[in-house]
Amino acid sequence: MPDTATATTLRVTDKYTGETIGELPVADAAAVDRAVSLALDAFAAWSSTPAHKRSAILRRAAELIETRKQEIATLIAREAGKAWKYAIGEVARSVETFTFAAEEAKRIHGETVPMDASVFGEKRVGFYTRVPLGVVSAITPFNFPLNLVAHKVGPALAAGNTVVLKPAEETPLTAVRMAECFREAGLPGGVLELVHGDGPTTGEALVRHPGPAKVSFTGSPPVGEHILAVAGLKRVTLELGNNSGAIVEADANVEMALPRTVMSAFSNSGQVCLSLQRLYVHETIFDEFLRRFVVATNALKVGNPVDQDCDDGPMISDDAADRADEWIKEAISQGATVVAGGRREGRVLWPTVITNTTPDMNVMCREAFAPLVCVIPYRDFDQALRLLGDTPYGLQAGVYTNDLRKAFRAVSALDMGGIMVNDTSIFRVDHMPYGGNRMSGVGREGVRYAVEEMTNIKFVCFNLE
């Protein structure tokens, strides 16, 4: 049963059972305007709050989330359909993300500029500082309803910005719990405002509003392009996904690569921007690798995500499951072979392994955002690099090899925001620079790097003559 909204109410459901687990008011343009006004009014006081006090509030919020991790993980499992083991991991990561933000609040600084490096700069002293932008509009997706919120809210608050947050309409309750933790931690009113609703109504009003100085969005490329077109003179950060790929060379450690590639393809039912969708395996090890990959895939437990031994739960919506199912059937009609999974019951799509694909199939060339992976043999490493790089996306990629020269060739050849050597595209820790090239987005996240995106440089020069 899909989530639904009336003109005034957003109904949130358990994605496995269809049970209603919460209702929230939908924010129309007037409600968005009120939230932005509150954030604008709060900016002067919050931006002048000493760094150690901003840090303390962020740290305390992280501690409160930690104490409520069981409750919040259960909520994530229900409203996002995310398997419990990944939901509890997301809570742990969000605690670390907010802790990183608390640390970064204390080390936002500028530097001196050697003015006399120019013949026109003699007898002058220059330096710059970093100052907050103002109000940050944060628009977040359903697949990480806590940690991707943390990656926008944490750096913004650390830098002295105020925030208007629109969480995904499918998964808003987790953000509400997070905001409650911040209020209990002592965050002043107006510094973090939440608005709820869908993209065309609430999101559109927030992006177009002239008050915020920045939009930070995670979602699909078409929506990202629309935001760039209508946001006006705002700073914009976009994280727009990937059809992620990885290479397994013949010299790789297969015992390490096998379980990791299976997890990378199917965790959170494949609904991860970094989910492994294209797996290129050297032809000399392909048959045995594929056999073991299929065995491991078939061993995954599919069911209710609140069960702590569940590996994969439902997809986020009937429409998402329909699209993935259609792409799989389309690939079969075009000559592909399903060697594992392919089974569908409502929103639940069993982890699916596909072979005999061609690069122009939707399951290969577009972002599936579903529990499916294409496994493809290749002849030599240069061919694998060409195949892996043949995509309009550019978020992250993985390369398994024990040859250091091959690893550096991959780093040089692949136009990606991140290259994971002896790991898959899915690897991310929350303080590293993270973001994509080309159709995968604009700008970088990772707490320190998001702080830089959420501040302006103010340059100062003294004439000493």
Short mmCIF file of C-alpha atoms in Angstrom, two decimals:
data_model
loop_
_atom_site.label_atom_id
_atom_site.label_comp_id
_atom_site.label_asym_id
_atom_site.label_seq_id
_atom_site.Cartn_x
_atom_site.Cartn_y
_atom_site.Cartn_z
CA MET A 1 0.00 0.00 0.00
CA PRO A 2 1.63 3.30 -1.02
CA ASP A 3 1.99 6.29 1.23
CA THR A 4 -0.66 8.87 0.43
CA ALA A 5 -1.23 12.53 1.11
CA THR A 6 -4.40 14.58 1.20
CA ALA A 7 -4.24 18.33 0.79
CA THR A 8 -3.31 18.59 4.46
CA THR A 9 -2.06 15.21 5.67
CA LEU A 10 0.87 12.93 4.80
CA ARG A 11 0.28 9.30 5.77
CA VAL A 12 3.39 7.22 6.49
CA THR A 13 3.25 3.44 6.29
CA ASP A 14 5.22 0.37 7.29
CA LYS A 15 6.63 -0.59 3.90
CA TYR A 16 6.33 -4.32 4.58
CA THR A 17 2.88 -4.56 6.20
CA GLY A 18 1.22 -1.44 4.78
CA GLU A 19 0.15 -0.39 8.28
CA THR A 20 -0.14 3.34 8.92
CA ILE A 21 2.54 4.33 11.44
CA GLY A 22 2.22 8.11 11.40
CA GLU A 23 0.60 11.17 9.92
CA LEU A 24 2.12 14.61 9.43
CA PRO A 25 0.81 17.92 8.11
CA VAL A 26 1.69 18.72 4.52
CA ALA A 27 3.51 22.03 4.09
CA ASP A 28 2.15 24.19 1.30
CA ALA A 29 3.91 27.32 0.02
CA ALA A 30 2.63 29.39 2.94
CA ALA A 31 3.92 26.88 5.48
CA VAL A 32 7.30 26.78 3.72
CA ASP A 33 7.42 30.56 3.86
CA ARG A 34 6.76 30.50 7.62
CA ALA A 35 9.53 27.95 8.16
CA VAL A 36 12.02 29.97 6.12
CA SER A 37 11.05 33.14 8.00
CA LEU A 38 11.69 31.42 11.33
CA ALA A 39 15.08 30.19 10.10
CA LEU A 40 16.00 33.66 8.80
CA ASP A 41 15.03 35.23 12.13
CA ALA A 42 17.14 32.69 14.04
CA PHE A 43 20.24 33.09 11.87
CA ALA A 44 21.75 36.16 13.51
CA ALA A 45 21.80 34.64 16.98
CA TRP A 46 22.89 31.16 15.86
CA SER A 47 25.67 32.39 13.58
CA SER A 48 27.09 34.44 16.45
CA THR A 49 26.86 31.55 18.93
CA PRO A 50 30.39 30.57 19.99
CA ALA A 51 31.77 27.55 18.20
CA HIS A 52 32.18 25.56 21.40
CA LYS A 53 28.46 25.96 22.16
CA ARG A 54 27.42 24.88 18.66
CA SER A 55 29.77 21.93 19.05
CA ALA A 56 28.31 20.97 22.42
CA ILE A 57 24.75 20.91 21.06
CA LEU A 58 25.78 18.73 18.11
CA ARG A 59 27.64 16.36 20.41
CA ARG A 60 24.72 16.15 22.83
CA ALA A 61 22.29 15.42 19.98
CA ALA A 62 24.59 12.60 18.83
CA GLU A 63 24.59 11.17 22.35
CA LEU A 64 20.78 11.28 22.51
CA ILE A 65 20.48 9.51 19.16
CA GLU A 66 22.88 6.86 20.45
CA THR A 67 20.76 6.25 23.56
CA ARG A 68 17.66 5.81 21.34
CA LYS A 69 19.31 3.71 18.66
CA GLN A 70 17.02 0.69 19.07
CA GLU A 71 13.86 2.78 18.72
CA ILE A 72 15.20 4.80 15.79
CA ALA A 73 16.52 1.74 13.97
CA THR A 74 13.12 0.07 14.27
CA LEU A 75 11.49 3.19 12.88
CA ILE A 76 13.91 3.22 9.93
CA ALA A 77 13.24 -0.48 9.28
CA ARG A 78 9.51 0.15 9.21
CA GLU A 79 9.17 3.39 7.28
CA ALA A 80 12.07 2.76 4.86
CA GLY A 81 11.78 -1.03 4.58
CA LYS A 82 15.49 -1.27 5.42
CA ALA A 83 16.71 -4.52 6.98
CA TRP A 84 17.32 -4.13 10.71
CA LYS A 85 21.05 -4.83 10.52
CA TYR A 86 21.49 -2.01 8.04
CA ALA A 87 19.11 0.28 9.95
CA ILE A 88 21.05 -0.10 13.20
CA GLY A 89 24.25 0.51 11.23
CA GLU A 90 22.78 3.69 9.81
CA VAL A 91 22.03 4.97 13.30
CA ALA A 92 25.62 4.27 14.33
CA ARG A 93 26.93 6.12 11.29
CA SER A 94 24.68 9.11 11.98
CA VAL A 95 26.02 9.33 15.52
CA GLU A 96 29.52 9.46 14.04
CA THR A 97 28.46 12.03 11.42
CA PHE A 98 27.02 14.39 14.01
CA THR A 99 30.12 13.85 16.17
CA PHE A 100 32.33 14.77 13.21
CA ALA A 101 30.19 17.89 12.77
CA ALA A 102 30.67 18.76 16.45
CA GLU A 103 34.43 18.52 15.94
CA GLU A 104 34.39 20.55 12.73
CA ALA A 105 32.46 23.36 14.44
CA LYS A 106 35.65 24.09 16.42
CA ARG A 107 38.03 24.22 13.46
CA ILE A 108 36.40 26.42 10.85
CA HIS A 109 39.11 28.92 10.00
CA GLY A 110 40.78 30.84 7.21
CA GLU A 111 44.43 31.61 6.49
CA THR A 112 46.78 34.44 5.73
CA VAL A 113 47.55 35.43 2.15
CA PRO A 114 51.12 36.56 1.26
CA MET A 115 50.16 39.87 -0.30
CA ASP A 116 53.72 40.84 -1.19
CA ALA A 117 53.92 37.89 -3.59
CA SER A 118 52.53 40.49 -6.00
CA VAL A 119 54.48 43.64 -6.83
CA PHE A 120 51.20 45.47 -6.21
CA GLY A 121 50.71 43.97 -2.76
CA GLU A 122 53.71 45.37 -0.90
CA LYS A 123 53.07 46.77 2.58
CA ARG A 124 49.77 45.00 2.84
CA VAL A 125 48.57 42.17 5.09
CA GLY A 126 45.76 39.90 3.93
CA PHE A 127 43.78 37.07 5.43
CA TYR A 128 40.39 35.46 5.03
CA THR A 129 37.82 33.91 7.32
CA ARG A 130 34.92 31.57 6.62
CA VAL A 131 31.42 32.78 7.46
CA PRO A 132 28.06 30.97 7.30
CA LEU A 133 25.84 31.48 4.28
CA GLY A 134 22.48 31.95 6.02
CA VAL A 135 19.59 29.51 5.65
CA VAL A 136 20.33 26.12 4.06
CA SER A 137 17.49 24.25 2.34
CA ALA A 138 18.09 20.52 2.79
CA ILE A 139 16.10 18.02 0.72
CA THR A 140 16.84 14.38 1.53
CA PRO A 141 15.91 10.94 0.09
CA PHE A 142 14.19 7.92 1.60
CA ASN A 143 17.04 5.42 1.49
CA PHE A 144 19.08 6.85 4.40
CA PRO A 145 16.46 8.81 6.32
CA LEU A 146 18.83 9.59 9.19
CA ASN A 147 22.42 9.60 7.97
CA LEU A 148 21.84 11.54 4.75
CA VAL A 149 19.90 14.06 6.84
CA ALA A 150 22.88 14.19 9.20
CA HIS A 151 25.19 14.95 6.28
CA LYS A 152 23.25 18.11 5.53
CA VAL A 153 22.04 19.23 8.96
CA GLY A 154 25.29 18.54 10.85
CA PRO A 155 27.70 20.59 8.70
CA ALA A 156 25.15 23.39 8.27
CA LEU A 157 24.67 23.80 12.02
CA ALA A 158 28.40 23.43 12.69
CA ALA A 159 29.12 26.31 10.33
CA GLY A 160 26.53 28.58 11.94
CA ASN A 161 23.80 28.26 9.32
CA THR A 162 20.15 27.64 10.08
CA VAL A 163 18.29 24.88 8.22
CA VAL A 164 14.91 24.17 6.67
CA LEU A 165 14.76 20.42 6.11
CA LYS A 166 12.35 18.58 3.82
CA PRO A 167 12.81 14.85 4.41
CA ALA A 168 11.51 12.36 1.86
CA GLU A 169 7.74 12.05 2.01
CA GLU A 170 8.08 8.25 2.33
CA THR A 171 10.31 8.44 5.42
CA PRO A 172 9.74 11.66 7.41
CA LEU A 173 9.29 10.16 10.88
CA THR A 174 12.99 9.45 11.40
CA ALA A 175 13.81 13.12 10.78
CA VAL A 176 11.14 14.11 13.30
CA ARG A 177 12.84 11.92 15.93
CA MET A 178 16.19 13.48 15.07
CA ALA A 179 14.77 16.98 15.46
CA GLU A 180 13.37 16.01 18.86
CA CYS A 181 16.88 14.99 19.92
CA PHE A 182 18.21 18.38 18.82
CA ARG A 183 15.53 20.24 20.74
CA GLU A 184 16.38 18.20 23.85
CA ALA A 185 20.06 18.93 23.25
CA GLY A 186 19.33 22.67 23.50
CA LEU A 187 19.13 23.78 19.87
CA PRO A 188 17.28 27.13 19.84
CA GLY A 189 13.94 27.48 18.10
CA GLY A 190 14.01 28.35 14.42
CA VAL A 191 17.52 26.98 13.86
CA LEU A 192 16.18 23.69 12.46
CA GLU A 193 12.75 23.77 10.84
CA LEU A 194 11.06 20.75 9.21
CA VAL A 195 8.55 20.87 6.38
CA HIS A 196 6.78 17.78 5.06
CA GLY A 197 5.30 16.92 1.69
CA ASP A 198 6.18 15.81 -1.81
CA GLY A 199 8.66 17.30 -4.22
CA PRO A 200 6.31 19.09 -6.62
CA THR A 201 4.51 20.90 -3.78
CA THR A 202 6.70 21.31 -0.71
CA GLY A 203 10.10 20.80 -2.34
CA GLU A 204 9.35 23.16 -5.20
CA ALA A 205 8.24 25.91 -2.81
CA LEU A 206 11.40 25.49 -0.76
CA VAL A 207 13.76 25.53 -3.75
CA ARG A 208 12.12 28.58 -5.30
CA HIS A 209 11.91 30.55 -2.05
CA PRO A 210 14.24 33.57 -2.19
CA GLY A 211 15.16 33.37 1.50
CA PRO A 212 17.61 30.44 1.66
CA ALA A 213 21.18 30.94 0.47
CA LYS A 214 21.82 27.31 -0.45
CA VAL A 215 20.04 24.17 -1.58
CA SER A 216 21.54 20.79 -0.70
CA PHE A 217 19.73 17.95 -2.47
CA THR A 218 20.17 14.20 -2.78
CA GLY A 219 18.01 12.44 -5.35
CA SER A 220 17.60 11.81 -9.06
CA PRO A 221 19.33 13.59 -11.97
CA PRO A 222 16.10 14.96 -13.51
CA VAL A 223 15.12 16.60 -10.22
CA GLY A 224 18.68 17.87 -9.76
CA GLU A 225 18.60 19.49 -13.19
CA HIS A 226 15.26 21.08 -12.36
CA ILE A 227 16.66 22.48 -9.11
CA LEU A 228 19.56 24.07 -10.98
CA ALA A 229 17.10 25.64 -13.38
CA VAL A 230 14.79 27.19 -10.77
CA ALA A 231 16.90 27.78 -7.64
CA GLY A 232 18.11 31.20 -8.75
CA LEU A 233 21.32 32.71 -7.37
CA LYS A 234 21.77 30.15 -4.61
CA ARG A 235 24.67 27.87 -3.95
CA VAL A 236 23.66 24.30 -4.86
CA THR A 237 25.04 20.89 -3.91
CA LEU A 238 23.59 17.87 -5.72
CA GLU A 239 24.21 14.17 -5.15
CA LEU A 240 22.42 12.38 -7.98
CA GLY A 241 23.28 8.71 -7.90
CA ASN A 242 25.12 6.21 -10.08
CA ASN A 243 24.91 2.89 -11.92
CA SER A 244 27.94 1.76 -9.97
CA GLY A 245 30.45 -0.71 -11.26
CA ALA A 246 33.34 -2.81 -9.99
CA ILE A 247 36.09 -4.89 -11.58
CA VAL A 248 37.41 -8.20 -10.21
CA GLU A 249 40.76 -9.00 -11.81
CA ALA A 250 42.17 -12.52 -12.05
CA ASP A 251 44.89 -11.57 -9.54
CA ALA A 252 42.36 -10.32 -6.97
CA ASN A 253 41.61 -11.82 -3.58
CA VAL A 254 38.37 -13.56 -4.52
CA GLU A 255 37.66 -14.64 -0.95
CA MET A 256 37.51 -10.98 0.00
CA ALA A 257 35.69 -9.82 -3.13
CA LEU A 258 32.84 -12.35 -3.15
CA PRO A 259 30.98 -11.53 0.07
CA ARG A 260 31.63 -7.84 -0.33
CA THR A 261 30.23 -7.66 -3.86
CA VAL A 262 27.12 -9.60 -2.83
CA MET A 263 26.49 -7.23 0.05
CA SER A 264 27.20 -4.21 -2.16
CA ALA A 265 24.63 -5.32 -4.72
CA PHE A 266 21.77 -6.14 -2.35
CA SER A 267 22.01 -4.20 0.90
CA ASN A 268 18.94 -2.02 1.46
CA SER A 269 17.33 -3.88 -1.45
CA GLY A 270 19.80 -2.19 -3.81
CA GLN A 271 18.37 1.23 -2.95
CA VAL A 272 21.74 2.89 -2.35
CA CYS A 273 23.32 5.55 -4.57
CA LEU A 274 26.52 3.49 -4.48
CA SER A 275 24.84 0.09 -4.94
CA LEU A 276 26.82 -2.30 -7.13
CA GLN A 277 24.91 -2.73 -10.39
CA ARG A 278 27.60 -3.70 -12.94
CA LEU A 279 30.16 -6.31 -11.90
CA TYR A 280 32.96 -7.06 -14.37
CA VAL A 281 34.83 -10.32 -13.68
CA HIS A 282 37.88 -11.56 -15.59
CA GLU A 283 36.95 -14.39 -17.95
CA THR A 284 39.47 -16.82 -16.44
CA ILE A 285 37.69 -16.77 -13.08
CA PHE A 286 34.20 -15.82 -14.28
CA ASP A 287 32.40 -19.19 -14.18
CA GLU A 288 33.50 -20.15 -10.67
CA PHE A 289 33.00 -16.61 -9.35
CA LEU A 290 29.49 -16.47 -10.78
CA ARG A 291 28.61 -19.90 -9.36
CA ARG A 292 29.65 -18.85 -5.86
CA PHE A 293 28.04 -15.43 -6.25
CA VAL A 294 24.70 -17.07 -7.09
CA VAL A 295 24.96 -19.46 -4.14
CA ALA A 296 25.61 -16.54 -1.78
CA THR A 297 22.76 -14.53 -3.31
CA ASN A 298 20.28 -17.38 -2.95
CA ALA A 299 21.27 -17.73 0.72
CA LEU A 300 20.11 -14.19 1.57
CA LYS A 301 17.03 -14.03 3.78
CA VAL A 302 14.22 -11.94 2.35
CA GLY A 303 11.28 -10.84 4.49
CA ASN A 304 10.15 -8.42 7.18
CA PRO A 305 12.97 -5.89 7.74
CA VAL A 306 12.35 -5.68 11.50
CA ASP A 307 13.52 -9.31 11.82
CA GLN A 308 17.13 -9.05 12.91
CA ASP A 309 18.29 -11.87 10.62
CA CYS A 310 16.68 -10.32 7.52
CA ASP A 311 19.02 -9.38 4.66
CA ASP A 312 16.54 -7.73 2.30
CA GLY A 313 13.12 -6.23 2.85
CA PRO A 314 10.66 -4.51 0.53
CA MET A 315 11.40 -1.78 -1.94
CA ILE A 316 10.16 1.67 -1.04
CA SER A 317 7.00 1.61 -3.19
CA ASP A 318 4.92 -0.40 -5.61
CA ASP A 319 6.04 1.89 -8.42
CA ALA A 320 9.72 1.27 -7.65
CA ALA A 321 9.19 -2.48 -7.61
CA ASP A 322 7.14 -2.31 -10.82
CA ARG A 323 9.91 -0.42 -12.63
CA ALA A 324 12.63 -2.85 -11.54
CA ASP A 325 10.47 -5.84 -12.47
CA GLU A 326 9.79 -4.33 -15.90
CA TRP A 327 13.50 -3.72 -16.51
CA ILE A 328 14.33 -7.32 -15.62
CA LYS A 329 11.65 -8.67 -17.96
CA GLU A 330 12.79 -6.28 -20.68
CA ALA A 331 16.40 -7.51 -20.31
CA ILE A 332 15.22 -11.13 -20.59
CA SER A 333 13.31 -10.28 -23.77
CA GLN A 334 16.50 -8.76 -25.17
CA GLY A 335 18.56 -11.90 -24.52
CA ALA A 336 19.72 -11.57 -20.89
CA THR A 337 19.58 -14.48 -18.44
CA VAL A 338 18.42 -14.35 -14.83
CA VAL A 339 20.55 -16.81 -12.86
CA ALA A 340 19.25 -15.93 -9.39
CA GLY A 341 16.17 -14.20 -8.05
CA GLY A 342 13.75 -12.42 -10.35
CA ARG A 343 10.88 -13.39 -8.05
CA ARG A 344 8.43 -10.66 -7.03
CA GLU A 345 5.77 -10.44 -4.33
CA GLY A 346 4.27 -6.98 -3.96
CA ARG A 347 7.02 -4.55 -3.01
CA VAL A 348 9.46 -7.39 -2.33
CA LEU A 349 11.85 -8.21 -5.18
CA TRP A 350 14.20 -11.10 -4.48
CA PRO A 351 17.92 -10.35 -5.02
CA THR A 352 18.47 -10.82 -8.75
CA VAL A 353 21.61 -11.72 -10.69
CA ILE A 354 21.60 -11.17 -14.47
CA THR A 355 24.09 -12.33 -17.12
CA ASN A 356 24.36 -12.09 -20.92
CA THR A 357 23.55 -8.40 -20.81
CA THR A 358 24.45 -5.70 -23.31
CA PRO A 359 25.50 -2.16 -22.42
CA ASP A 360 22.33 -0.59 -23.82
CA MET A 361 19.93 -2.49 -21.57
CA ASN A 362 18.21 -0.42 -18.89
CA VAL A 363 19.56 -2.74 -16.19
CA MET A 364 23.05 -1.75 -17.35
CA CYS A 365 22.96 1.85 -18.53
CA ARG A 366 20.49 3.43 -16.08
CA GLU A 367 20.41 3.56 -12.30
CA ALA A 368 18.26 0.60 -11.20
CA PHE A 369 18.01 1.49 -7.49
CA ALA A 370 16.83 -2.08 -6.95
CA PRO A 371 18.21 -5.44 -5.78
CA LEU A 372 19.70 -6.45 -9.11
CA VAL A 373 23.23 -6.81 -10.42
CA CYS A 374 24.61 -7.63 -13.86
CA VAL A 375 27.71 -9.87 -13.89
CA ILE A 376 29.80 -9.54 -17.05
CA PRO A 377 33.01 -11.29 -18.17
CA TYR A 378 35.89 -9.38 -19.76
CA ARG A 379 39.15 -10.29 -21.50
CA ASP A 380 41.74 -7.81 -20.24
CA PHE A 381 42.06 -4.96 -17.78
CA ASP A 382 41.97 -2.16 -20.34
CA GLN A 383 38.70 -3.55 -21.71
CA ALA A 384 37.28 -3.67 -18.18
CA LEU A 385 38.22 -0.04 -17.58
CA ARG A 386 36.53 1.00 -20.83
CA LEU A 387 33.37 -0.90 -19.91
CA LEU A 388 33.29 0.42 -16.37
CA GLY A 389 33.87 4.00 -17.51
CA ASP A 390 31.27 3.86 -20.28
CA THR A 391 28.53 5.63 -18.30
CA PRO A 392 27.23 9.18 -17.97
CA TYR A 393 27.43 8.76 -14.18
CA GLY A 394 30.54 9.38 -12.13
CA LEU A 395 30.05 8.79 -8.42
CA GLN A 396 32.27 5.89 -7.29
CA ALA A 397 33.73 2.66 -8.64
CA GLY A 398 35.55 -0.36 -7.25
CA VAL A 399 38.60 -2.23 -8.53
CA TYR A 400 39.85 -5.52 -7.09
CA THR A 401 43.48 -6.20 -8.02
CA ASN A 402 46.74 -6.97 -6.26
CA ASP A 403 48.73 -5.25 -9.03
CA LEU A 404 49.56 -1.72 -7.91
CA ARG A 405 50.18 -0.56 -11.48
CA LYS A 406 46.69 -1.64 -12.52
CA ALA A 407 45.20 0.14 -9.52
CA PHE A 408 46.85 3.41 -10.49
CA ARG A 409 45.80 2.95 -14.12
CA ALA A 410 42.22 2.70 -12.91
CA VAL A 411 42.59 5.83 -10.77
CA SER A 412 43.89 7.71 -13.81
CA ALA A 413 41.38 6.36 -16.33
CA LEU A 414 38.08 6.52 -14.44
CA ASP A 415 36.22 9.84 -14.26
CA MET A 416 34.63 9.19 -10.87
CA GLY A 417 34.38 11.08 -7.61
CA GLY A 418 35.89 8.11 -5.79
CA ILE A 419 37.88 4.99 -6.71
CA MET A 420 37.83 2.17 -4.14
CA VAL A 421 40.79 -0.21 -4.59
CA ASN A 422 40.15 -3.73 -3.27
CA ASP A 423 36.64 -2.69 -2.34
CA THR A 424 33.42 -1.93 -4.19
CA SER A 425 31.71 1.31 -5.09
CA ILE A 426 29.60 1.15 -1.93
CA PHE A 427 32.38 2.03 0.50
CA ARG A 428 31.91 5.31 2.32
CA VAL A 429 32.93 6.66 5.69
CA ASP A 430 31.38 9.88 6.78
CA HIS A 431 34.36 12.22 7.00
CA MET A 432 35.79 11.50 3.56
CA PRO A 433 35.03 13.76 0.56
CA TYR A 434 32.01 12.32 -1.19
CA GLY A 435 30.28 13.33 -4.39
CA GLY A 436 30.16 12.67 -8.09
CA ASN A 437 31.19 13.98 -11.47
CA ARG A 438 29.11 14.42 -14.59
CA MET A 439 25.51 13.20 -14.14
CA SER A 440 26.23 12.11 -10.56
CA GLY A 441 26.15 15.60 -9.18
CA VAL A 442 27.72 18.90 -8.20
CA GLY A 443 29.80 19.60 -5.10
CA ARG A 444 31.04 17.41 -2.27
CA GLU A 445 29.75 16.15 1.04
CA GLY A 446 31.62 14.57 3.95
CA VAL A 447 31.45 16.83 6.98
CA ARG A 448 34.52 19.03 6.48
CA TYR A 449 33.88 19.37 2.76
CA ALA A 450 30.20 20.14 3.27
CA VAL A 451 31.20 22.87 5.74
CA GLU A 452 33.31 24.44 3.01
CA GLU A 453 30.32 24.29 0.64
CA MET A 454 28.15 25.91 3.31
CA THR A 455 30.40 28.89 4.08
CA ASN A 456 31.61 31.97 2.22
CA ILE A 457 35.13 33.34 2.23
CA LYS A 458 35.43 36.84 3.62
CA PHE A 459 38.75 38.41 2.63
CA VAL A 460 40.37 41.21 4.65
CA CYS A 461 43.32 43.37 3.59
CA PHE A 462 45.16 45.98 5.66
CA ASN A 463 47.17 48.70 3.94
CA LEU A 464 50.13 49.36 6.28
CA GLU A 465 51.42 52.48 4.52
#
